[in-house]
Amino acid sequence: MKSFKEKSIIITGAAMGLGLATAKYLAAKQANLTLVDYNKEGLDAAIKEIKTDYPSVNIEAVSADVSKEENVKKYVAKAKEVFGKIDGFYNNAGIEGRQADMVDYDLDVFKKVIDINLMGVYYGLRYVLPEMVEHGGRIVNVASVGGIRGVLNQTPYVASKHAVAGMTKNAALEYGKHSIFTNAIAPGAILTPMVEEAFKQVNPDDPKAAEAEYSKRNPTRRLGKPEEVASLVAYLLSDDCNYVNGQVIAIDGGESNMY
Ligand code: NAD
């Protein structure tokens, strides 16, 4: 894969998990990074970690909540101001919400999941796409296997991730003519803080047992690693990705093919 030297890439939800793993991967390839998160302390710690390994990488940190339109305008403007353009956008920030039967689902949590996972991704597209029209670009939205399948007890998450898959297809249709390639990834269970939290909900006394039980049904008999997702995202953000557009790509060890 070509280097990302001189490429300006925005990553949301960069303080930990999938966002941080991709930030590290692209730092190694010399990208100029605008890293966004609403957890300011976490983001500062993440940047310190990246800078230790890659001291010469250019990083702009923006503390922003992706569910707030003004915050989204702020991070897009910052990336443009500091790096002069936006070549790639990893529209990644998201939350799981709580697990509950759909009829009993707490409405405030439901709306929060929709605000972050659906509106946050939409605001990102709304303000990044116009910045790419002149020179083209690459966008990776983060859906989930919950964006192509149902997942028990996660109604707002599944609804929001199906919406991400839909918006990905529309962005591809409407902006492909500007050489903007928009795709989504649909990860299965990847071992990040979000998934560790989910296993705590399944078995508060022994989350590791819940993880082992869950891993048994995967064809590979294990969970995914954030670095494995990062390499797929890096491809989709690179100039090598030149005709893949509007796809929702599962990265789940093959589990979503199972009946
Ligand atoms: P994580 O909880 O480990 O990290 C998410 C990061 O996003 C955190 O740093 C958090 O502070 C940030 N964030 C959350 N809401 C935000 C907001 N409103 N504004 C700004 N920052 C915000 O989660 P993760 O596992 O790395 O998940 C990243 C994305 O991948 C999410 O969209 C998630 O739904 C999706 N996903 C993850 C998995 C998985 O197995 N880990 C599977 C499918 C999809």
Short mmCIF file of C-alpha atoms and ligand atoms in Angstrom, two decimals:
data_model
loop_
_atom_site.label_atom_id
_atom_site.label_comp_id
_atom_site.label_asym_id
_atom_site.label_seq_id
_atom_site.Cartn_x
_atom_site.Cartn_y
_atom_site.Cartn_z
CA MET A 1 0.00 0.00 0.00
CA LYS A 2 1.17 3.52 -0.85
CA SER A 3 2.33 5.79 1.96
CA PHE A 4 -0.11 8.29 3.45
CA LYS A 5 2.53 11.04 3.41
CA GLU A 6 0.85 14.47 2.88
CA LYS A 7 -2.59 12.85 3.27
CA SER A 8 -4.93 14.53 5.74
CA ILE A 9 -7.14 12.02 7.55
CA ILE A 10 -9.85 12.64 10.17
CA ILE A 11 -10.64 9.87 12.66
CA THR A 12 -13.56 10.15 15.08
CA GLY A 13 -13.66 8.10 18.28
CA ALA A 14 -9.86 8.06 18.26
CA ALA A 15 -9.20 7.85 22.00
CA MET A 16 -9.46 4.06 22.15
CA GLY A 17 -10.54 0.88 20.40
CA LEU A 18 -10.89 0.80 16.62
CA GLY A 19 -10.23 4.52 16.18
CA LEU A 20 -6.96 4.45 18.11
CA ALA A 21 -5.75 1.30 16.33
CA THR A 22 -6.28 2.96 12.94
CA ALA A 23 -4.64 6.19 14.15
CA LYS A 24 -1.52 4.16 15.06
CA TYR A 25 -1.61 2.28 11.76
CA LEU A 26 -1.81 5.51 9.74
CA ALA A 27 0.78 7.28 11.93
CA ALA A 28 3.19 4.52 10.89
CA LYS A 29 2.39 5.45 7.27
CA GLN A 30 3.08 9.16 7.91
CA ALA A 31 -0.47 10.49 7.57
CA ASN A 32 -1.41 13.91 8.95
CA LEU A 33 -4.06 13.10 11.52
CA THR A 34 -6.99 15.03 12.96
CA LEU A 35 -8.11 12.94 15.93
CA VAL A 36 -11.56 13.56 17.40
CA ASP A 37 -13.14 12.30 20.61
CA TYR A 38 -15.41 13.58 23.38
CA ASN A 39 -13.20 11.94 25.98
CA LYS A 40 -10.52 14.64 26.14
CA GLU A 41 -8.34 12.90 28.73
CA GLY A 42 -8.48 9.65 26.78
CA LEU A 43 -7.60 11.47 23.57
CA ASP A 44 -4.61 13.23 25.18
CA ALA A 45 -3.34 9.88 26.50
CA ALA A 46 -3.84 8.24 23.09
CA ILE A 47 -1.87 10.98 21.34
CA LYS A 48 0.96 10.69 23.87
CA GLU A 49 1.08 6.94 23.10
CA ILE A 50 1.14 7.52 19.32
CA LYS A 51 3.80 10.24 19.62
CA THR A 52 6.04 7.92 21.65
CA ASP A 53 6.11 5.45 18.76
CA TYR A 54 5.98 8.00 15.91
CA PRO A 55 7.49 11.30 17.16
CA SER A 56 7.42 13.04 13.78
CA VAL A 57 3.72 12.45 13.01
CA ASN A 58 1.54 15.58 12.73
CA ILE A 59 -1.54 15.28 14.94
CA GLU A 60 -4.30 17.80 15.61
CA ALA A 61 -6.55 16.85 18.54
CA VAL A 62 -10.16 18.05 18.61
CA SER A 63 -12.38 17.50 21.60
CA ALA A 64 -15.85 17.13 20.09
CA ASP A 65 -19.10 15.23 20.48
CA VAL A 66 -20.08 13.87 17.06
CA SER A 67 -23.79 14.01 17.93
CA LYS A 68 -23.61 17.80 18.10
CA GLU A 69 -23.71 19.47 14.71
CA GLU A 70 -21.67 22.52 15.78
CA ASN A 71 -18.94 20.22 17.16
CA VAL A 72 -18.79 18.40 13.83
CA LYS A 73 -18.43 21.68 11.93
CA LYS A 74 -15.58 22.50 14.35
CA TYR A 75 -13.54 19.34 13.73
CA VAL A 76 -13.98 19.55 9.96
CA ALA A 77 -12.91 23.22 9.95
CA LYS A 78 -9.91 22.41 12.16
CA ALA A 79 -8.65 19.67 9.83
CA LYS A 80 -8.99 22.03 6.85
CA GLU A 81 -7.30 24.92 8.66
CA VAL A 82 -4.34 22.89 9.93
CA PHE A 83 -3.71 20.51 7.02
CA GLY A 84 -5.24 22.53 4.14
CA LYS A 85 -7.54 19.72 2.88
CA ILE A 86 -9.27 16.48 3.86
CA ASP A 87 -8.33 13.33 1.93
CA GLY A 88 -9.78 10.63 4.16
CA PHE A 89 -12.46 10.36 6.83
CA TYR A 90 -12.88 7.46 9.26
CA ASN A 91 -16.41 8.09 10.57
CA ASN A 92 -16.00 5.70 13.48
CA ALA A 93 -17.31 7.08 16.81
CA GLY A 94 -20.24 5.09 18.17
CA ILE A 95 -21.76 3.54 21.28
CA GLU A 96 -23.55 0.27 21.96
CA GLY A 97 -26.18 1.46 24.46
CA ARG A 98 -27.57 -0.99 27.00
CA GLN A 99 -28.82 -4.48 26.22
CA ALA A 100 -32.56 -4.95 26.77
CA ASP A 101 -35.66 -6.41 25.16
CA MET A 102 -36.99 -3.95 22.57
CA VAL A 103 -40.27 -3.35 24.39
CA ASP A 104 -38.52 -2.45 27.63
CA TYR A 105 -35.71 -0.43 26.06
CA ASP A 106 -34.98 2.82 27.94
CA LEU A 107 -36.10 5.62 25.61
CA ASP A 108 -33.39 8.08 26.64
CA VAL A 109 -30.68 5.51 25.89
CA PHE A 110 -32.44 4.65 22.62
CA LYS A 111 -32.36 8.30 21.51
CA LYS A 112 -28.74 8.71 22.58
CA VAL A 113 -27.65 5.71 20.48
CA ILE A 114 -29.49 7.16 17.46
CA ASP A 115 -28.03 10.64 18.07
CA ILE A 116 -24.44 9.38 18.17
CA ASN A 117 -24.45 6.42 15.78
CA LEU A 118 -26.84 7.76 13.13
CA MET A 119 -26.86 11.57 13.40
CA GLY A 120 -23.14 11.68 14.26
CA VAL A 121 -22.25 9.73 11.12
CA TYR A 122 -24.65 11.83 9.04
CA TYR A 123 -23.25 15.17 10.32
CA GLY A 124 -19.78 13.89 9.47
CA LEU A 125 -20.85 13.11 5.90
CA ARG A 126 -22.74 16.40 5.62
CA TYR A 127 -19.67 18.50 6.41
CA VAL A 128 -16.82 16.35 5.05
CA LEU A 129 -18.27 15.51 1.61
CA PRO A 130 -18.28 19.14 0.36
CA GLU A 131 -14.62 19.45 1.37
CA MET A 132 -13.72 16.50 -0.89
CA VAL A 133 -15.68 17.48 -4.00
CA GLU A 134 -12.82 19.36 -5.63
CA HIS A 135 -10.09 16.71 -5.30
CA GLY A 136 -11.87 13.45 -4.39
CA GLY A 137 -11.51 11.44 -1.20
CA ARG A 138 -12.13 8.25 0.72
CA ILE A 139 -14.70 7.75 3.49
CA VAL A 140 -15.09 4.76 5.77
CA ASN A 141 -18.23 4.66 7.91
CA VAL A 142 -18.42 2.18 10.74
CA ALA A 143 -21.49 -0.03 10.63
CA SER A 144 -21.41 -3.46 12.31
CA VAL A 145 -22.65 -6.98 11.67
CA GLY A 146 -25.59 -5.38 13.47
CA GLY A 147 -25.90 -3.28 10.29
CA ILE A 148 -26.52 -6.39 8.16
CA ARG A 149 -28.12 -8.79 10.69
CA GLY A 150 -30.34 -8.53 13.77
CA VAL A 151 -28.67 -8.72 17.20
CA LEU A 152 -30.79 -9.75 20.20
CA ASN A 153 -31.50 -7.00 22.75
CA GLN A 154 -29.75 -4.25 20.78
CA THR A 155 -32.61 -2.62 18.86
CA PRO A 156 -31.34 0.99 18.64
CA TYR A 157 -27.80 -0.19 17.85
CA VAL A 158 -29.06 -2.43 15.03
CA ALA A 159 -31.37 0.33 13.73
CA SER A 160 -28.55 2.89 13.76
CA LYS A 161 -26.04 0.57 12.06
CA HIS A 162 -28.50 -0.41 9.31
CA ALA A 163 -28.90 3.34 8.78
CA VAL A 164 -25.12 3.73 8.51
CA ALA A 165 -25.09 1.03 5.82
CA GLY A 166 -27.89 2.88 3.98
CA MET A 167 -26.19 6.28 4.18
CA THR A 168 -22.98 4.69 2.90
CA LYS A 169 -24.77 3.48 -0.23
CA ASN A 170 -26.36 6.88 -0.81
CA ALA A 171 -23.11 8.79 -0.33
CA ALA A 172 -21.48 6.43 -2.85
CA LEU A 173 -24.28 6.99 -5.38
CA GLU A 174 -24.39 10.75 -5.00
CA TYR A 175 -20.65 11.52 -4.71
CA GLY A 176 -18.93 8.82 -6.78
CA LYS A 177 -18.89 11.29 -9.68
CA HIS A 178 -16.47 13.43 -7.66
CA SER A 179 -14.09 10.48 -7.12
CA ILE A 180 -15.22 10.22 -3.51
CA PHE A 181 -15.38 6.53 -2.60
CA THR A 182 -17.55 5.82 0.45
CA ASN A 183 -17.63 2.39 2.05
CA ALA A 184 -18.59 0.94 5.42
CA ILE A 185 -17.03 -1.77 7.50
CA ALA A 186 -19.19 -4.19 9.44
CA PRO A 187 -17.05 -5.59 12.24
CA GLY A 188 -18.09 -8.64 14.26
CA ALA A 189 -16.79 -8.85 17.82
CA ILE A 190 -13.42 -7.10 17.95
CA LEU A 191 -11.74 -6.95 21.34
CA THR A 192 -12.00 -3.25 22.27
CA PRO A 193 -13.16 -1.54 25.49
CA MET A 194 -16.73 -1.45 24.05
CA VAL A 195 -16.83 -5.22 23.62
CA GLU A 196 -15.21 -5.84 27.02
CA GLU A 197 -18.08 -3.79 28.49
CA ALA A 198 -20.64 -5.89 26.56
CA PHE A 199 -19.19 -9.12 28.03
CA LYS A 200 -19.48 -7.57 31.51
CA GLN A 201 -23.20 -7.08 30.85
CA VAL A 202 -23.61 -10.68 29.68
CA ASN A 203 -21.75 -12.15 32.69
CA PRO A 204 -20.88 -9.55 35.37
CA ASP A 205 -19.17 -12.21 37.56
CA ASP A 206 -16.97 -13.66 34.82
CA PRO A 207 -16.76 -11.57 31.60
CA LYS A 208 -13.84 -13.71 30.34
CA ALA A 209 -16.12 -16.79 30.43
CA ALA A 210 -18.68 -14.87 28.34
CA GLU A 211 -15.92 -14.00 25.86
CA ALA A 212 -14.76 -17.65 25.64
CA GLU A 213 -18.34 -18.83 25.11
CA TYR A 214 -18.91 -16.22 22.40
CA SER A 215 -15.66 -17.09 20.59
CA LYS A 216 -16.75 -20.74 20.20
CA ARG A 217 -19.30 -19.89 17.50
CA ASN A 218 -16.88 -17.93 15.32
CA PRO A 219 -15.40 -19.99 12.42
CA THR A 220 -11.95 -18.81 13.58
CA ARG A 221 -12.73 -19.58 17.26
CA ARG A 222 -11.53 -16.17 18.37
CA LEU A 223 -12.46 -12.50 18.45
CA GLY A 224 -10.97 -10.00 16.02
CA LYS A 225 -8.13 -7.64 16.85
CA PRO A 226 -8.35 -3.84 16.38
CA GLU A 227 -5.14 -3.95 14.25
CA GLU A 228 -6.84 -6.36 11.83
CA VAL A 229 -9.65 -3.85 11.34
CA ALA A 230 -7.11 -1.02 10.98
CA SER A 231 -5.45 -2.64 7.98
CA LEU A 232 -8.80 -2.97 6.14
CA VAL A 233 -9.69 0.63 6.98
CA ALA A 234 -6.28 1.83 5.79
CA TYR A 235 -6.84 0.11 2.44
CA LEU A 236 -10.28 1.71 2.08
CA LEU A 237 -8.80 5.14 2.91
CA SER A 238 -5.90 4.75 0.50
CA ASP A 239 -5.50 5.64 -3.18
CA ASP A 240 -5.36 1.88 -3.85
CA CYS A 241 -9.10 1.82 -3.17
CA ASN A 242 -10.19 3.21 -6.50
CA TYR A 243 -13.34 1.41 -7.62
CA VAL A 244 -14.78 -0.07 -4.43
CA ASN A 245 -17.72 2.18 -3.62
CA GLY A 246 -20.87 1.86 -1.52
CA GLN A 247 -19.94 -1.51 -0.03
CA VAL A 248 -20.60 -2.74 3.49
CA ILE A 249 -17.68 -5.05 4.18
CA ALA A 250 -17.96 -7.57 7.00
CA ILE A 251 -14.81 -8.20 9.04
CA ASP A 252 -15.94 -10.90 11.43
CA GLY A 253 -13.98 -14.11 10.74
CA GLY A 254 -16.85 -15.21 8.49
CA GLU A 255 -19.37 -15.48 11.32
CA SER A 256 -22.14 -13.51 9.61
CA ASN A 257 -22.35 -16.17 6.86
CA MET A 258 -23.56 -18.75 9.34
CA TYR A 259 -27.19 -19.86 9.38
P1 NAD B 1 -14.85 1.96 22.05
O1 NAD B 1 -15.93 2.25 23.04
O2 NAD B 1 -13.74 1.09 22.46
O3 NAD B 1 -14.27 3.33 21.47
C1 NAD B 1 -15.17 4.29 20.95
C2 NAD B 1 -14.55 5.67 21.02
O4 NAD B 1 -15.51 6.59 20.49
C3 NAD B 1 -14.25 6.11 22.46
O5 NAD B 1 -12.99 6.72 22.51
C4 NAD B 1 -15.37 7.10 22.76
O6 NAD B 1 -14.99 8.10 23.70
C5 NAD B 1 -15.64 7.68 21.38
N1 NAD B 1 -17.00 8.24 21.26
C6 NAD B 1 -18.17 7.63 21.55
N2 NAD B 1 -19.19 8.48 21.36
C7 NAD B 1 -18.65 9.65 20.94
C8 NAD B 1 -19.20 10.89 20.57
N3 NAD B 1 -20.52 11.14 20.66
N4 NAD B 1 -18.37 11.88 20.15
C9 NAD B 1 -17.03 11.66 20.10
N5 NAD B 1 -16.45 10.51 20.45
C10 NAD B 1 -17.26 9.50 20.86
O7 NAD B 1 -15.60 1.33 20.79
P2 NAD B 1 -15.00 0.53 19.54
O8 NAD B 1 -15.24 -0.90 19.77
O9 NAD B 1 -13.67 1.03 19.19
O10 NAD B 1 -16.07 0.98 18.45
C11 NAD B 1 -15.79 1.93 17.43
C12 NAD B 1 -16.90 1.83 16.39
O11 NAD B 1 -16.92 0.50 15.88
C13 NAD B 1 -18.30 2.11 16.92
O12 NAD B 1 -19.06 2.80 15.95
C14 NAD B 1 -18.86 0.72 17.13
O13 NAD B 1 -20.27 0.69 17.07
C15 NAD B 1 -18.23 0.00 15.96
N6 NAD B 1 -18.18 -1.46 16.11
C16 NAD B 1 -17.34 -2.03 17.01
C17 NAD B 1 -17.32 -3.41 17.11
C18 NAD B 1 -16.41 -4.12 18.06
O14 NAD B 1 -16.51 -5.34 18.13
N7 NAD B 1 -15.54 -3.45 18.78
C19 NAD B 1 -18.15 -4.19 16.30
C20 NAD B 1 -18.98 -3.55 15.39
C21 NAD B 1 -18.97 -2.19 15.29
#
